[in-house]
Amino acid sequence: MSKKTVTITDNVSGKSVDFPIREGTHGPDVVDIKTLYGELGYFTYDPGFTSTASCRSDITFIDGDKGVLLYRGYPIDQLAEQSSFLEVSYLLMNGELPTKRELEGFEDSITRHTMVNESIKDFFGGFHYDAHPMAMLTAVVGSLSAFYHDQIDINDPESRRLCAHRILAKMPTIAAAAFKKILGEPFVYPRNELSYAGNLLRMMFARPSEDYEISPVAEKALDQLLILHADHEQNASTSTVRLAGSTGTNPFAAMAAGCAALWGPAHGGANEAVLNMLEEIGSADNVPRFIDKAKDKNDPFRLMGFGHRVYKNYDPRATIIRKTCHEVLDELGMSDDPQLELAMRLEEIALKDDYFVERKLYPNVDFYSGIIYRALGIPTEFFTVLFALGRTPGWIAQWEEMISDPEQRIGRPRQSYTGAAKRDYVAVHKR
Ligand code: SDX
């Protein structure tokens, strides 16, 4: 820890206390205020955690002003162009890029855990045909706790590693089963000779009545989209996984909590909301009216896929997805896709508007991803499920880092109480 400190002086008591500064590798240093309450009797107040570091982490770094995203120090554009989702998952979970032998061993382990207990099929039988796939994913991921709860020792690294591999391996199988439930089609089992993305596509789209051929374009695009969603510092769903995991709960239950948090339209649900928004806007002629709605404080409408708590520049993932979007649609013969045209027009107008420029609101990861998913034949309500699949190695890596942190304690925020002052009970006949 550096010798630098920040002094807080309480003008009421006149007491001054020096708090140590901790330096990181990149980004702002942090003031360690763990002893603030004990020294000065105050809590800090930071709803939304805009200025609060909840942990130290070696996993991912974002420079919001420069639009930089690093996974274990490697720039996201290099990984998106040159790596694979399972290699990136290994990197996030283990801290280093694997050797060829390590990668083959990891891929083999994940492949061998893709099956789920056959009784999980019964869970899907309980859902109505129009159940939202995120509701099904959240429920069934949490139900994995019921199968392994007596085998998990979260204090044993090997037990944690097995849990991690099971979660990463089974998410696509569960996600595809939710997709088949919606379609009313039979579930498709994973195949060990296929890639992670190829298996997912086949489990989603294959039918017993005909052969299914995996599109290399779709397989590559899906693998890249999973890479781009793999981790993102202490976002809402990752913070949820950490907080849930800090109680010592079953890791499958903590991941289910992450799924629940991700579903929100302000977070991972935004990719679905973007396509719904584009449908609502309809044509480029209507864009100015919707831009005005987004700027109107009395109108709850926001430009979905725009803005970010950390990025005050173009989300680097959006830059890559925008490029992939054009490539995929061109290769699929859909380059004149009206939704893409509309999205590009919306982006062009918004980025010239003072309201968005002043607030540094740029397209984020969710703005273009849905257009690719739709081009691959994936329905809008399924987009967030794919976000959850991508984010799974990040959740696992962050959960593992939290559990292994010697400073780790149960997360238990305090509050500023603004309710009624202490008062005595009044019997009902006297009220
Ligand atoms: C993800 O945290 C992560 O890392 C998340 C994520 C990940 O990988 O995990 O990157 C994934 O969640 C991306 C974000 C997806 N959400 C959306 O696209 C929904 C639309 N975006 C907004 O809801 C909003 O921008 C947030 C939620 C993303 C960020 O909200 P903040 O940081 O709380 O920002 P804010 O609400 O304080 O907005 C600041 C100003 C406000 O105006 P003023 O009060 O200053 O006048 O900008 C305005 C907001 O009204 N604003 C928008 C806007 N986003 C912010 N106005 C119109 N449209 C928008 N999209």
Coordinates of C-alpha atoms and ligand atoms in Angstrom, one line a residue:
M1 CA 0.0 0.0 0.0
S2 CA 1.3 3.5 -0.8
K3 CA 2.2 6.0 2.0
K4 CA -0.2 8.5 0.4
T5 CA -3.2 9.4 2.5
V6 CA -6.4 11.5 2.3
T7 CA -7.3 13.5 5.4
I8 CA -10.9 13.9 6.4
T9 CA -11.5 16.6 8.9
D10 CA -14.8 16.6 10.8
N11 CA -15.7 20.3 11.2
V12 CA -18.2 19.4 14.0
S13 CA -15.7 17.6 16.3
G14 CA -12.6 19.2 14.8
K15 CA -11.1 15.7 14.6
S16 CA -8.9 14.9 11.5
V17 CA -8.1 11.4 10.3
D18 CA -5.7 10.2 7.6
F19 CA -7.1 7.4 5.5
P20 CA -4.6 5.4 3.4
I21 CA -4.7 5.4 -0.4
R22 CA -4.4 2.1 -2.3
E23 CA -3.0 2.2 -5.8
G24 CA -4.2 0.0 -8.6
T25 CA -2.5 -1.1 -11.8
H26 CA -4.7 1.2 -14.0
G27 CA -7.5 3.6 -13.1
P28 CA -8.2 5.8 -10.1
D29 CA -6.5 5.0 -6.7
V30 CA -8.9 4.3 -3.9
V31 CA -9.2 5.7 -0.4
D32 CA -9.4 2.9 2.2
I33 CA -12.2 4.1 4.5
K34 CA -12.9 0.8 6.3
T35 CA -12.2 2.6 9.6
L36 CA -14.3 5.8 8.9
Y37 CA -17.3 4.8 11.0
G38 CA -15.0 3.7 13.9
E39 CA -12.8 6.9 13.7
L40 CA -15.4 9.6 12.9
G41 CA -18.8 7.9 13.4
Y42 CA -20.0 8.6 9.9
F43 CA -21.1 6.3 7.0
T44 CA -20.4 7.3 3.4
Y45 CA -23.4 7.8 1.2
D46 CA -23.2 6.7 -2.4
P47 CA -26.4 5.2 -3.9
G48 CA -25.6 3.6 -7.2
F49 CA -22.0 3.3 -6.1
T50 CA -20.8 5.9 -8.6
S51 CA -17.7 6.6 -6.5
T52 CA -17.4 3.4 -4.6
A53 CA -15.0 0.5 -5.2
S54 CA -16.7 -2.6 -3.7
C55 CA -13.6 -4.8 -4.0
R56 CA -10.1 -5.2 -5.4
S57 CA -10.1 -7.2 -8.6
D58 CA -7.4 -8.5 -11.1
I59 CA -9.9 -9.6 -13.7
T60 CA -11.2 -6.8 -15.9
F61 CA -10.4 -3.1 -16.3
I62 CA -12.5 -0.4 -18.1
D63 CA -11.3 3.1 -18.9
G64 CA -14.7 4.8 -19.5
D65 CA -13.2 8.0 -20.8
K66 CA -11.0 6.3 -23.4
G67 CA -13.4 3.5 -24.2
V68 CA -10.9 0.8 -23.2
L69 CA -11.8 -2.7 -22.0
L70 CA -9.2 -5.2 -20.8
Y71 CA -9.7 -8.9 -19.8
R72 CA -6.8 -9.8 -17.5
G73 CA -4.8 -7.0 -19.3
Y74 CA -5.6 -8.1 -22.9
P75 CA -7.6 -5.5 -25.0
I76 CA -11.1 -6.7 -26.0
D77 CA -10.6 -6.0 -29.7
Q78 CA -7.5 -8.4 -29.8
L79 CA -9.4 -11.1 -28.0
A80 CA -12.6 -10.7 -30.1
E81 CA -10.5 -10.9 -33.3
Q82 CA -8.0 -13.7 -32.3
S83 CA -9.4 -15.7 -29.4
S84 CA -12.4 -18.0 -28.7
F85 CA -15.0 -17.9 -26.0
L86 CA -13.7 -20.9 -24.2
E87 CA -10.1 -19.6 -24.3
V88 CA -11.4 -16.2 -23.0
S89 CA -13.3 -18.1 -20.3
Y90 CA -10.1 -19.9 -19.3
L91 CA -8.3 -16.5 -19.2
L92 CA -10.9 -14.9 -17.0
M93 CA -11.2 -17.8 -14.7
N94 CA -7.4 -18.6 -14.4
G95 CA -5.7 -15.3 -15.0
E96 CA -3.5 -16.3 -17.9
L97 CA -4.0 -17.4 -21.5
P98 CA -3.8 -21.3 -21.6
T99 CA -1.1 -23.3 -23.4
K100 CA -2.4 -25.5 -26.2
R101 CA -2.4 -28.4 -23.8
E102 CA -4.2 -26.5 -21.1
L103 CA -6.8 -25.2 -23.5
E104 CA -7.5 -28.7 -24.9
G105 CA -7.9 -30.0 -21.3
F106 CA -10.3 -27.2 -20.4
E107 CA -12.3 -27.6 -23.6
D108 CA -12.6 -31.3 -23.0
S109 CA -13.7 -30.8 -19.4
I110 CA -16.4 -28.3 -20.4
T111 CA -17.5 -30.6 -23.2
R112 CA -18.0 -33.5 -20.8
H113 CA -20.2 -31.5 -18.4
T114 CA -22.7 -30.2 -21.0
M115 CA -25.4 -32.8 -20.2
V116 CA -27.9 -31.9 -17.4
N117 CA -29.7 -34.3 -15.1
E118 CA -32.6 -35.8 -17.1
S119 CA -35.1 -34.8 -14.5
I120 CA -34.4 -31.1 -15.3
K121 CA -36.6 -31.6 -18.4
D122 CA -39.6 -32.0 -16.0
F123 CA -38.9 -28.4 -14.7
F124 CA -39.6 -27.1 -18.2
G125 CA -42.8 -29.0 -18.3
G126 CA -44.1 -26.8 -15.5
F127 CA -43.6 -23.5 -17.5
H128 CA -46.4 -22.1 -19.7
Y129 CA -45.6 -22.1 -23.4
D130 CA -45.2 -18.3 -23.3
A131 CA -42.9 -18.1 -20.3
H132 CA -40.1 -15.6 -20.7
P133 CA -36.8 -17.5 -21.3
M134 CA -35.0 -15.4 -18.7
A135 CA -37.6 -16.6 -16.1
M136 CA -36.9 -20.2 -17.2
L137 CA -33.1 -19.7 -17.2
T138 CA -33.1 -18.0 -13.8
A139 CA -35.2 -20.8 -12.3
V140 CA -33.4 -23.7 -13.8
V141 CA -29.9 -22.4 -13.1
G142 CA -30.9 -22.0 -9.5
S143 CA -32.4 -25.5 -9.5
L144 CA -28.9 -26.9 -10.3
S145 CA -28.3 -26.2 -6.6
A146 CA -30.7 -29.1 -5.9
F147 CA -28.5 -31.6 -7.7
Y148 CA -25.1 -30.7 -6.3
H149 CA -25.7 -29.1 -2.9
D150 CA -24.2 -32.1 -1.0
Q151 CA -21.1 -32.2 -3.2
I152 CA -20.0 -28.6 -3.0
D153 CA -17.3 -27.4 -0.6
I154 CA -16.8 -23.7 -1.5
N155 CA -13.7 -23.7 0.7
D156 CA -12.1 -26.4 -1.5
P157 CA -10.5 -25.0 -4.7
E158 CA -11.1 -28.3 -6.6
S159 CA -14.7 -28.4 -5.6
R160 CA -15.1 -24.8 -6.8
R161 CA -13.3 -25.6 -10.1
L162 CA -15.8 -28.5 -10.7
C163 CA -18.7 -26.2 -10.0
A164 CA -17.3 -23.6 -12.3
H165 CA -16.9 -26.1 -15.2
R166 CA -20.4 -27.5 -14.6
I167 CA -22.0 -24.0 -14.7
L168 CA -20.1 -22.9 -17.8
A169 CA -20.9 -26.2 -19.6
K170 CA -24.6 -26.5 -18.7
M171 CA -25.7 -22.9 -19.4
P172 CA -26.1 -23.5 -23.2
T173 CA -28.0 -26.7 -22.6
I174 CA -30.4 -25.0 -20.2
A175 CA -30.7 -22.0 -22.5
A176 CA -31.4 -24.1 -25.6
A177 CA -34.0 -26.1 -23.6
A178 CA -35.8 -22.9 -22.8
F179 CA -35.7 -22.0 -26.5
K180 CA -37.2 -25.4 -27.4
K181 CA -39.9 -25.0 -24.7
I182 CA -41.0 -21.7 -26.4
L183 CA -41.1 -23.4 -29.8
G184 CA -42.9 -26.5 -28.5
E185 CA -40.2 -28.7 -30.0
P186 CA -38.2 -31.6 -28.5
F187 CA -35.0 -30.8 -26.6
V188 CA -31.8 -31.5 -28.5
Y189 CA -28.9 -33.1 -26.6
P190 CA -25.4 -31.6 -26.8
R191 CA -22.8 -33.3 -29.1
N192 CA -19.2 -33.7 -27.9
E193 CA -17.7 -33.1 -31.3
L194 CA -19.1 -29.6 -31.6
S195 CA -17.7 -26.2 -30.5
Y196 CA -19.4 -24.3 -27.6
A197 CA -21.2 -22.0 -30.0
G198 CA -21.9 -24.7 -32.6
N199 CA -23.4 -26.9 -29.8
L200 CA -25.6 -24.0 -28.8
L201 CA -26.8 -23.3 -32.3
R202 CA -27.6 -27.0 -32.9
M203 CA -29.4 -27.5 -29.6
M204 CA -31.5 -24.4 -30.4
F205 CA -32.3 -25.0 -34.1
A206 CA -31.9 -28.7 -34.9
R207 CA -35.1 -30.8 -35.3
P208 CA -35.4 -34.7 -35.2
S209 CA -37.1 -34.6 -38.6
E210 CA -34.1 -33.3 -40.6
D211 CA -30.3 -32.8 -40.6
Y212 CA -29.0 -29.5 -39.2
E213 CA -26.0 -27.9 -40.6
I214 CA -24.2 -25.3 -38.5
S215 CA -23.6 -22.0 -40.3
P216 CA -19.9 -21.1 -39.9
V217 CA -20.9 -17.4 -40.1
A218 CA -23.4 -17.8 -37.3
E219 CA -21.0 -20.0 -35.2
K220 CA -18.2 -17.4 -35.5
A221 CA -20.5 -14.4 -34.8
L222 CA -22.0 -16.1 -31.8
D223 CA -18.6 -17.0 -30.4
Q224 CA -17.5 -13.5 -30.8
L225 CA -20.6 -12.0 -29.1
L226 CA -20.1 -14.4 -26.2
I227 CA -16.5 -13.1 -25.8
L228 CA -17.7 -9.5 -25.9
H229 CA -20.2 -10.1 -23.0
A230 CA -17.9 -12.3 -20.9
D231 CA -17.0 -9.8 -18.1
H232 CA -17.3 -6.1 -17.3
E233 CA -15.9 -5.2 -13.8
Q234 CA -18.5 -4.7 -11.0
N235 CA -21.7 -4.3 -13.1
A236 CA -25.0 -4.8 -11.4
S237 CA -25.3 -8.6 -12.1
T238 CA -21.7 -9.3 -11.2
S239 CA -22.1 -7.3 -8.0
T240 CA -25.2 -9.4 -7.3
V241 CA -23.3 -12.6 -7.8
R242 CA -20.5 -11.4 -5.4
L243 CA -23.0 -10.2 -2.8
A244 CA -25.0 -13.4 -2.9
G245 CA -21.8 -15.5 -2.9
S246 CA -20.4 -13.6 0.0
T247 CA -23.0 -15.3 2.3
G248 CA -21.5 -18.7 1.4
T249 CA -24.5 -19.8 -0.6
N250 CA -24.4 -22.5 -3.3
P251 CA -22.6 -21.0 -6.4
F252 CA -25.5 -22.1 -8.6
A253 CA -27.8 -20.0 -6.5
A254 CA -25.5 -17.1 -6.8
M255 CA -25.4 -17.4 -10.6
A256 CA -29.2 -17.5 -10.6
A257 CA -29.2 -14.2 -8.7
G258 CA -26.9 -12.9 -11.4
C259 CA -29.4 -14.0 -14.1
A260 CA -32.2 -12.2 -12.2
A261 CA -30.3 -9.0 -12.0
L262 CA -29.1 -9.1 -15.6
W263 CA -32.7 -9.4 -16.8
G264 CA -33.5 -5.8 -16.1
P265 CA -33.9 -3.5 -19.1
A266 CA -31.4 -1.0 -17.6
H267 CA -28.8 -3.8 -17.7
G268 CA -28.7 -7.0 -19.8
G269 CA -32.4 -6.7 -20.8
A270 CA -31.5 -3.6 -22.9
N271 CA -30.6 -5.7 -26.0
E272 CA -34.2 -7.0 -26.1
A273 CA -35.4 -3.4 -25.4
V274 CA -33.4 -2.0 -28.3
L275 CA -35.2 -4.2 -30.8
N276 CA -38.6 -3.4 -29.3
M277 CA -37.6 0.3 -29.5
L278 CA -36.6 0.0 -33.1
E279 CA -39.9 -1.7 -33.8
E280 CA -41.8 1.1 -32.1
I281 CA -39.9 3.8 -34.0
G282 CA -40.6 2.0 -37.2
S283 CA -39.0 4.3 -39.7
A284 CA -36.2 6.9 -39.9
D285 CA -38.8 9.6 -40.4
N286 CA -39.9 9.0 -36.7
V287 CA -36.4 9.2 -35.3
P288 CA -36.4 12.9 -34.4
R289 CA -39.7 12.5 -32.5
F290 CA -38.2 9.6 -30.4
I291 CA -35.0 11.5 -29.8
D292 CA -37.2 14.3 -28.4
K293 CA -39.0 11.8 -26.2
A294 CA -35.7 10.5 -24.9
K295 CA -34.7 14.0 -24.0
D296 CA -38.0 14.9 -22.3
K297 CA -37.6 14.5 -18.5
N298 CA -41.4 14.0 -18.2
D299 CA -41.2 11.1 -20.6
P300 CA -39.9 7.8 -19.2
F301 CA -38.7 6.8 -22.7
R302 CA -35.0 6.4 -22.9
L303 CA -32.9 5.5 -26.0
M304 CA -32.2 1.9 -25.2
G305 CA -28.7 0.7 -26.0
F306 CA -27.4 4.2 -25.3
G307 CA -25.5 5.5 -22.3
H308 CA -23.4 3.8 -19.7
R309 CA -22.5 4.3 -16.1
V310 CA -18.8 4.0 -16.9
Y311 CA -18.2 4.5 -20.6
K312 CA -18.3 8.2 -21.4
N313 CA -17.1 7.3 -24.9
Y314 CA -18.0 4.7 -27.4
D315 CA -18.3 1.3 -25.8
P316 CA -15.5 -0.6 -27.4
R317 CA -17.7 -3.7 -27.6
A318 CA -20.3 -1.7 -29.6
T319 CA -17.5 -0.7 -32.1
I320 CA -16.7 -4.4 -32.7
I321 CA -20.3 -5.5 -32.7
R322 CA -21.2 -2.8 -35.2
K323 CA -18.5 -4.1 -37.6
T324 CA -19.6 -7.7 -37.1
C325 CA -23.2 -6.7 -37.7
H326 CA -22.3 -5.4 -41.2
E327 CA -20.2 -8.5 -41.9
V328 CA -22.8 -11.0 -40.8
L329 CA -25.7 -9.3 -42.5
D330 CA -23.6 -9.0 -45.7
E331 CA -22.7 -12.7 -45.6
L332 CA -26.3 -13.6 -44.9
G333 CA -27.5 -11.4 -47.8
M334 CA -29.3 -9.1 -45.4
S335 CA -27.2 -6.0 -45.8
D336 CA -30.3 -3.9 -46.5
D337 CA -31.8 -5.0 -43.2
P338 CA -34.3 -2.1 -42.3
Q339 CA -33.5 -2.5 -38.6
L340 CA -29.8 -2.0 -39.2
E341 CA -30.5 1.0 -41.4
L342 CA -32.8 2.5 -38.7
A343 CA -30.3 1.8 -35.9
M344 CA -27.5 3.5 -37.9
R345 CA -29.7 6.5 -38.6
L346 CA -30.7 6.7 -34.9
E347 CA -27.1 6.6 -33.9
E348 CA -26.1 9.3 -36.5
I349 CA -28.8 11.7 -35.3
A350 CA -28.2 11.1 -31.6
L351 CA -24.5 11.5 -31.7
K352 CA -25.0 15.0 -33.3
D353 CA -27.5 16.1 -30.7
D354 CA -26.2 18.3 -27.9
Y355 CA -28.3 16.4 -25.2
F356 CA -26.4 13.2 -26.0
V357 CA -23.1 14.9 -26.6
E358 CA -23.2 16.9 -23.3
R359 CA -24.1 13.8 -21.3
K360 CA -21.6 11.6 -23.2
L361 CA -24.2 9.1 -24.2
Y362 CA -22.9 6.7 -26.8
P363 CA -24.1 3.3 -28.1
N364 CA -23.3 0.5 -25.7
V365 CA -22.9 -3.2 -26.1
D366 CA -26.6 -3.7 -26.4
F367 CA -27.3 -1.3 -29.3
Y368 CA -26.3 -3.5 -32.2
S369 CA -26.1 -7.0 -30.7
G370 CA -29.8 -7.7 -31.0
I371 CA -29.6 -7.0 -34.8
I372 CA -27.1 -9.8 -35.2
Y373 CA -29.1 -12.2 -33.0
R374 CA -32.2 -11.5 -35.0
A375 CA -30.3 -12.1 -38.2
L376 CA -29.3 -15.5 -36.8
G377 CA -32.9 -16.3 -36.3
I378 CA -33.0 -15.7 -32.5
P379 CA -36.2 -14.1 -31.2
T380 CA -36.0 -10.9 -29.3
E381 CA -37.0 -12.2 -25.9
F382 CA -34.1 -14.6 -26.1
F383 CA -31.4 -11.9 -26.4
T384 CA -30.8 -11.5 -22.7
V385 CA -30.4 -15.3 -22.3
L386 CA -27.4 -15.0 -24.7
F387 CA -26.1 -12.1 -22.7
A388 CA -26.3 -14.3 -19.6
L389 CA -24.4 -17.1 -21.4
G390 CA -21.6 -14.7 -22.4
R391 CA -21.4 -13.3 -18.9
T392 CA -21.2 -16.7 -17.1
P393 CA -17.4 -17.0 -17.1
G394 CA -17.2 -13.4 -15.8
W395 CA -19.6 -14.2 -13.0
I396 CA -17.7 -17.4 -12.2
A397 CA -14.3 -15.6 -12.2
Q398 CA -15.6 -12.8 -10.0
W399 CA -17.2 -15.3 -7.6
E400 CA -14.0 -17.3 -7.4
E401 CA -12.0 -14.1 -6.7
M402 CA -14.4 -13.0 -4.0
I403 CA -14.4 -16.4 -2.3
S404 CA -10.6 -16.6 -2.4
D405 CA -10.0 -13.0 -1.2
P406 CA -8.5 -13.1 2.4
E407 CA -10.2 -9.7 3.0
Q408 CA -13.5 -11.2 2.0
R409 CA -16.4 -10.7 4.5
I410 CA -20.2 -11.0 4.0
G411 CA -21.4 -7.9 2.1
R412 CA -23.6 -5.9 4.4
P413 CA -24.1 -2.2 3.3
R414 CA -25.3 0.3 5.9
Q415 CA -27.8 3.1 5.3
S416 CA -28.9 6.6 6.2
Y417 CA -32.2 6.1 8.2
T418 CA -34.7 8.9 7.3
G419 CA -37.8 7.2 8.6
A420 CA -40.0 8.0 11.7
A421 CA -38.3 8.9 14.9
K422 CA -38.7 6.4 17.8
R423 CA -42.3 6.4 19.0
D424 CA -44.6 4.3 21.2
Y425 CA -47.3 2.0 20.0
V426 CA -50.9 3.3 20.1
A427 CA -53.8 0.8 20.7
V428 CA -56.1 0.6 17.7
H429 CA -59.2 2.1 19.7
K430 CA -57.1 5.2 20.4
R431 CA -56.0 5.9 16.8
Ligands
SDX1 C1 -25.3 -2.8 -19.7 O1 -22.5 -1.7 -15.8 C2 -22.2 -2.3 -16.9 O2 -21.0 -2.5 -17.1 C3 -23.3 -2.8 -17.7 C4 -23.0 -3.5 -19.0 C5 -22.3 -4.8 -18.8 O3 -21.5 -5.3 -19.7 O4 -22.5 -5.4 -17.7 O5 -22.2 -2.7 -19.8 C6 -24.3 -3.9 -19.8 O6 -26.1 -2.8 -18.8 C7 -25.2 -1.7 -20.7 C8 -26.3 -0.6 -20.5 C9 -27.6 -1.1 -21.1 N1 -28.8 -0.2 -20.7 C10 -29.3 0.6 -21.6 O7 -28.9 0.7 -22.8 C11 -30.6 1.3 -21.1 C12 -30.5 2.8 -21.5 N2 -29.4 3.4 -20.8 C13 -29.8 4.1 -19.6 O8 -30.8 3.5 -18.8 C14 -28.5 4.5 -18.8 O9 -27.7 5.1 -19.6 C15 -27.8 3.5 -17.9 C16 -28.7 2.8 -17.0 C17 -27.1 2.6 -18.8 C18 -26.7 4.3 -17.1 O10 -27.4 5.0 -16.2 P1 -26.7 6.1 -15.2 O11 -25.2 5.8 -15.2 O12 -27.4 6.0 -13.9 O13 -26.9 7.4 -15.9 P2 -28.0 8.4 -15.5 O14 -29.3 7.7 -15.5 O15 -27.6 9.2 -14.3 O16 -28.0 9.4 -16.8 C19 -27.2 10.5 -16.8 C20 -28.1 11.5 -17.7 C21 -29.5 11.7 -17.2 O17 -29.9 13.0 -17.6 P3 -29.8 14.2 -16.5 O18 -30.6 13.8 -15.3 O19 -28.3 14.4 -16.3 O20 -30.4 15.4 -17.3 O21 -28.2 11.0 -19.0 C22 -29.5 10.7 -19.3 C23 -30.3 10.6 -17.9 O22 -31.6 11.0 -18.1 N3 -29.6 9.4 -19.9 C24 -30.3 9.1 -21.0 C25 -30.0 7.8 -21.4 N4 -29.0 7.3 -20.5 C26 -28.8 8.3 -19.6 N5 -31.2 9.8 -21.7 C27 -31.8 9.2 -22.7 N6 -31.5 7.9 -23.1 C28 -30.6 7.2 -22.5 N7 -30.4 6.0 -22.9

